[in-house]
């Protein structure tokens, strides 16, 4: 896909996530919308995988460490052919495998997440295994900025740098909001970029809602050897839906019919503008 096609797909991923959440009456929309662009870049352009063979040994691995922001991820998996799109209508319904967090019963999902702070540690294990097995796959781990309050993230960061895991791509969704409010009010994180650099990561900072910047950054990170990488994404929580953007209650608020229709109209306008 070219950049405009990927931008259109990102709008589609946002609309798919909105539909999933509205239909189920459950979900986490704010962080799903802020990370929709990187999900699109990864699954429609960057990553190597085969939806007909999800266990392909040489596939790139993706871990959604901020597991509550699953709706865009599920939409992308279904759209890419891992499971039927019709199944998305069962999200959070009784007996479904599409629960509110990643679940390995779903093809394309590498690990169960939702208890925050575990994804990078498991990503380190996958990346180290790739090194030991002389495989060239990459491991992408998407984290939330509120999530890195967890000490296990920093233990994993030390491990990754110590073992020179240059096949590990940590991705930080820096939207500056978490369930309790602004990240700097809950537990101060800054100077955050410098912290990751001091822990031994090669850090590339981007506008995480800019598709061209994302593609350029991944191309740069692919050339880095001898150290793990961090894609530091400055994003807008609720991106793409005006009344949700930078609005803390939309961490997990559910739109009513009027709000759903307004959001749908805004996304439809964005899609039309990209034609």
Short mmCIF file of C-alpha atoms in Angstrom, two decimals:
data_model
loop_
_atom_site.label_atom_id
_atom_site.label_comp_id
_atom_site.label_asym_id
_atom_site.label_seq_id
_atom_site.Cartn_x
_atom_site.Cartn_y
_atom_site.Cartn_z
CA UNK A 1 0.00 0.00 0.00
CA UNK A 2 1.09 3.58 -0.56
CA UNK A 3 0.83 6.18 2.19
CA UNK A 4 -2.64 7.43 1.21
CA UNK A 5 -3.98 3.87 1.06
CA UNK A 6 -2.57 3.20 4.51
CA UNK A 7 -4.12 6.41 5.82
CA UNK A 8 -7.49 5.30 4.46
CA UNK A 9 -7.00 1.88 6.04
CA UNK A 10 -6.24 3.51 9.39
CA UNK A 11 -9.58 5.33 9.21
CA UNK A 12 -11.21 1.99 8.44
CA UNK A 13 -9.49 0.41 11.46
CA UNK A 14 -10.82 3.23 13.64
CA UNK A 15 -14.33 2.76 12.28
CA UNK A 16 -14.07 -1.00 12.79
CA UNK A 17 -13.01 -0.48 16.40
CA UNK A 18 -15.82 2.02 16.99
CA UNK A 19 -18.38 -0.46 15.63
CA UNK A 20 -17.03 -3.29 17.78
CA UNK A 21 -17.20 -1.20 20.95
CA UNK A 22 -20.61 0.34 20.24
CA UNK A 23 -22.17 -3.00 19.35
CA UNK A 24 -20.72 -4.76 22.43
CA UNK A 25 -21.30 -1.90 24.86
CA UNK A 26 -17.78 -2.55 26.13
CA UNK A 27 -14.19 -1.73 25.30
CA UNK A 28 -11.43 0.84 25.53
CA UNK A 29 -11.70 3.32 22.70
CA UNK A 30 -9.25 6.13 23.56
CA UNK A 31 -6.02 4.15 23.38
CA UNK A 32 -7.35 2.05 20.52
CA UNK A 33 -7.76 5.19 18.42
CA UNK A 34 -4.35 6.63 19.35
CA UNK A 35 -2.61 3.43 18.22
CA UNK A 36 -4.66 2.73 15.07
CA UNK A 37 -2.03 4.20 12.75
CA UNK A 38 0.82 2.01 13.99
CA UNK A 39 -1.44 -1.08 13.97
CA UNK A 40 -2.22 -0.26 10.34
CA UNK A 41 1.43 0.29 9.42
CA UNK A 42 2.47 -2.99 11.02
CA UNK A 43 -0.25 -5.30 9.70
CA UNK A 44 -0.70 -3.82 6.25
CA UNK A 45 2.89 -2.90 5.37
CA UNK A 46 5.69 -3.74 7.82
CA UNK A 47 5.23 -7.20 9.29
CA UNK A 48 5.87 -10.59 7.70
CA UNK A 49 3.18 -13.18 8.44
CA UNK A 50 0.80 -15.66 6.81
CA UNK A 51 -2.84 -15.61 8.01
CA UNK A 52 -3.29 -19.11 6.58
CA UNK A 53 -0.39 -20.32 8.72
CA UNK A 54 -0.39 -18.22 11.92
CA UNK A 55 2.31 -20.41 13.48
CA UNK A 56 4.79 -19.84 10.63
CA UNK A 57 8.22 -20.21 12.24
CA UNK A 58 9.73 -17.21 10.47
CA UNK A 59 6.81 -14.84 11.06
CA UNK A 60 7.31 -11.49 12.73
CA UNK A 61 5.72 -11.41 16.20
CA UNK A 62 3.42 -8.71 17.54
CA UNK A 63 2.49 -8.30 21.21
CA UNK A 64 -0.22 -5.86 22.28
CA UNK A 65 1.11 -5.27 25.77
CA UNK A 66 -1.54 -2.62 26.48
CA UNK A 67 -4.05 -5.40 26.02
CA UNK A 68 -7.19 -3.42 26.84
CA UNK A 69 -6.81 -1.55 23.52
CA UNK A 70 -7.66 -4.64 21.51
CA UNK A 71 -10.48 -3.56 19.21
CA UNK A 72 -8.37 -2.12 16.38
CA UNK A 73 -6.03 -5.11 16.64
CA UNK A 74 -8.93 -7.54 16.28
CA UNK A 75 -10.33 -5.64 13.33
CA UNK A 76 -6.95 -5.73 11.57
CA UNK A 77 -6.55 -9.47 12.21
CA UNK A 78 -9.99 -10.20 10.79
CA UNK A 79 -9.49 -7.87 7.84
CA UNK A 80 -6.15 -9.53 7.07
CA UNK A 81 -7.77 -12.97 7.04
CA UNK A 82 -6.87 -14.56 10.37
CA UNK A 83 -10.54 -15.20 11.19
CA UNK A 84 -13.92 -14.23 9.67
CA UNK A 85 -15.00 -10.61 10.05
CA UNK A 86 -18.48 -11.79 11.03
CA UNK A 87 -16.98 -13.07 14.28
CA UNK A 88 -16.22 -9.48 15.35
CA UNK A 89 -19.93 -9.18 16.20
CA UNK A 90 -19.39 -11.62 19.08
CA UNK A 91 -16.89 -9.37 20.88
CA UNK A 92 -17.41 -9.56 24.65
CA UNK A 93 -20.49 -11.77 24.22
CA UNK A 94 -21.08 -14.96 26.20
CA UNK A 95 -18.99 -17.87 24.94
CA UNK A 96 -16.88 -15.84 22.49
CA UNK A 97 -13.14 -16.16 22.11
CA UNK A 98 -13.02 -12.43 21.34
CA UNK A 99 -12.87 -11.26 24.92
CA UNK A 100 -11.86 -7.77 26.03
CA UNK A 101 -8.12 -8.54 25.96
CA UNK A 102 -5.81 -10.55 23.67
CA UNK A 103 -6.38 -14.27 23.92
CA UNK A 104 -4.23 -16.95 22.25
CA UNK A 105 -7.34 -18.86 21.17
CA UNK A 106 -7.56 -16.21 18.42
CA UNK A 107 -5.34 -16.85 15.37
CA UNK A 108 -2.63 -14.21 15.04
CA UNK A 109 -2.43 -13.41 18.77
CA UNK A 110 0.93 -14.39 20.25
CA UNK A 111 0.17 -14.08 23.97
CA UNK A 112 -2.57 -13.28 26.45
CA UNK A 113 -2.18 -9.75 27.78
CA UNK A 114 -4.15 -7.34 29.88
CA UNK A 115 -2.22 -7.48 33.13
CA UNK A 116 -0.04 -4.52 32.19
CA UNK A 117 3.75 -4.62 32.13
CA UNK A 118 4.29 -8.16 30.84
CA UNK A 119 4.54 -7.70 27.08
CA UNK A 120 8.10 -6.43 26.88
CA UNK A 121 9.41 -9.25 29.07
CA UNK A 122 7.77 -11.87 26.85
CA UNK A 123 8.95 -9.99 23.78
CA UNK A 124 12.49 -10.24 25.12
CA UNK A 125 12.06 -14.00 25.41
CA UNK A 126 10.80 -14.28 21.84
CA UNK A 127 13.60 -12.07 20.54
CA UNK A 128 16.26 -14.02 22.46
CA UNK A 129 14.83 -17.29 21.13
CA UNK A 130 15.10 -15.90 17.61
CA UNK A 131 18.77 -15.12 18.18
CA UNK A 132 19.45 -18.59 19.60
CA UNK A 133 17.64 -20.24 16.67
CA UNK A 134 19.37 -18.03 14.08
CA UNK A 135 16.03 -16.71 12.86
CA UNK A 136 15.60 -13.28 11.29
CA UNK A 137 12.09 -12.54 12.57
CA UNK A 138 11.35 -9.31 14.42
CA UNK A 139 9.36 -8.85 17.63
CA UNK A 140 7.15 -5.76 17.96
CA UNK A 141 5.75 -4.85 21.40
CA UNK A 142 3.19 -2.04 21.69
CA UNK A 143 3.03 -0.49 25.17
CA UNK A 144 0.99 2.29 26.71
CA UNK A 145 2.68 5.12 28.59
CA UNK A 146 0.59 4.48 31.70
CA UNK A 147 1.72 0.87 31.51
CA UNK A 148 5.36 1.74 32.02
CA UNK A 149 4.60 2.62 35.62
CA UNK A 150 5.21 -1.12 36.03
CA UNK A 151 8.72 -2.04 37.20
CA UNK A 152 8.77 -5.20 35.10
CA UNK A 153 9.00 -3.03 31.97
CA UNK A 154 12.32 -1.62 33.13
CA UNK A 155 13.67 -5.04 34.12
CA UNK A 156 12.90 -6.16 30.57
CA UNK A 157 14.56 -3.05 29.16
CA UNK A 158 17.77 -3.88 31.02
CA UNK A 159 17.65 -7.46 29.73
CA UNK A 160 17.06 -6.36 26.14
CA UNK A 161 20.02 -4.00 26.13
CA UNK A 162 22.30 -6.42 27.95
CA UNK A 163 21.58 -9.12 25.37
CA UNK A 164 21.75 -6.69 22.42
CA UNK A 165 18.33 -7.72 21.13
CA UNK A 166 18.30 -5.70 17.91
CA UNK A 167 15.38 -7.82 16.68
CA UNK A 168 13.21 -6.28 19.43
CA UNK A 169 11.11 -3.23 18.54
CA UNK A 170 9.44 -1.65 21.56
CA UNK A 171 6.70 0.81 20.59
CA UNK A 172 5.50 3.37 23.12
CA UNK A 173 2.08 4.99 22.64
CA UNK A 174 2.82 8.30 24.36
CA UNK A 175 -0.67 9.83 24.46
CA UNK A 176 -0.04 11.23 27.96
CA UNK A 177 -3.31 9.96 29.43
CA UNK A 178 -4.11 6.87 31.48
CA UNK A 179 -7.18 5.62 33.30
CA UNK A 180 -6.53 7.89 36.30
CA UNK A 181 -5.79 11.05 34.30
CA UNK A 182 -2.64 12.69 32.94
CA UNK A 183 0.43 10.49 33.21
CA UNK A 184 2.54 13.27 34.68
CA UNK A 185 -0.01 13.77 37.46
CA UNK A 186 -0.32 10.06 38.26
CA UNK A 187 3.39 9.19 38.23
CA UNK A 188 5.86 11.50 36.53
CA UNK A 189 7.59 9.83 33.58
CA UNK A 190 9.68 12.59 32.05
CA UNK A 191 12.40 12.83 30.82
CA UNK A 192 11.08 9.68 29.19
CA UNK A 193 12.99 9.52 25.92
CA UNK A 194 16.29 9.98 27.78
CA UNK A 195 15.40 7.20 30.22
CA UNK A 196 15.03 4.70 27.39
CA UNK A 197 18.28 5.87 25.85
CA UNK A 198 20.03 5.52 29.22
CA UNK A 199 18.67 1.97 29.46
CA UNK A 200 20.46 1.19 26.19
CA UNK A 201 17.76 1.56 23.54
CA UNK A 202 18.08 3.26 20.19
CA UNK A 203 15.16 5.70 20.29
CA UNK A 204 13.34 7.14 17.29
CA UNK A 205 10.71 9.78 18.14
CA UNK A 206 7.79 10.34 15.76
CA UNK A 207 4.29 11.71 15.44
CA UNK A 208 2.57 8.37 15.95
CA UNK A 209 -0.51 9.55 14.06
CA UNK A 210 1.49 10.40 10.94
CA UNK A 211 1.73 7.44 8.57
CA UNK A 212 4.72 8.67 6.59
CA UNK A 213 6.71 9.29 9.76
CA UNK A 214 5.88 5.79 11.00
CA UNK A 215 7.05 4.16 7.77
CA UNK A 216 10.25 6.19 7.69
CA UNK A 217 10.96 5.35 11.33
CA UNK A 218 10.56 1.61 10.86
CA UNK A 219 12.87 1.77 7.84
CA UNK A 220 15.48 3.54 10.00
CA UNK A 221 15.08 1.13 12.91
CA UNK A 222 15.60 -1.85 10.62
CA UNK A 223 19.13 -0.59 9.96
CA UNK A 224 20.09 -0.35 13.64
CA UNK A 225 22.20 -3.25 14.92
CA UNK A 226 23.59 -4.21 18.30
CA UNK A 227 20.88 -2.70 20.49
CA UNK A 228 17.10 -2.89 21.00
CA UNK A 229 14.95 -0.17 19.46
CA UNK A 230 12.16 2.02 20.82
CA UNK A 231 9.68 3.80 18.58
CA UNK A 232 8.61 6.73 20.75
CA UNK A 233 5.20 7.75 19.37
CA UNK A 234 3.67 11.07 20.36
CA UNK A 235 -0.04 10.46 19.83
CA UNK A 236 -3.48 11.87 20.61
CA UNK A 237 -5.72 9.70 22.75
CA UNK A 238 -9.05 9.32 20.95
CA UNK A 239 -7.44 10.39 17.65
CA UNK A 240 -9.85 10.82 14.76
CA UNK A 241 -13.03 11.52 16.74
CA UNK A 242 -13.14 15.16 17.80
CA UNK A 243 -15.05 14.88 21.06
CA UNK A 244 -12.91 11.97 22.23
CA UNK A 245 -9.50 13.51 21.53
CA UNK A 246 -7.49 14.26 24.70
CA UNK A 247 -10.65 13.67 26.75
CA UNK A 248 -9.78 11.41 29.75
CA UNK A 249 -13.22 9.78 30.25
CA UNK A 250 -12.93 8.25 26.78
CA UNK A 251 -10.29 5.87 28.09
CA UNK A 252 -13.15 3.38 28.39
CA UNK A 253 -16.41 5.32 27.94
CA UNK A 254 -18.97 3.78 25.57
CA UNK A 255 -20.63 6.00 22.96
CA UNK A 256 -24.41 6.32 22.97
CA UNK A 257 -26.33 6.31 19.68
CA UNK A 258 -26.00 10.04 19.10
CA UNK A 259 -22.26 9.96 19.82
CA UNK A 260 -21.81 6.87 17.65
CA UNK A 261 -23.53 8.56 14.72
CA UNK A 262 -21.45 11.71 15.14
CA UNK A 263 -18.23 9.69 15.32
CA UNK A 264 -19.23 7.64 12.27
CA UNK A 265 -19.90 10.81 10.29
CA UNK A 266 -16.52 12.28 11.22
CA UNK A 267 -14.68 9.12 10.15
CA UNK A 268 -16.68 8.96 6.91
CA UNK A 269 -15.64 12.54 6.15
CA UNK A 270 -11.99 11.69 6.79
CA UNK A 271 -12.21 8.69 4.45
CA UNK A 272 -13.80 10.84 1.74
CA UNK A 273 -11.06 13.48 2.09
CA UNK A 274 -8.44 10.78 1.39
CA UNK A 275 -9.97 9.73 -1.93
#
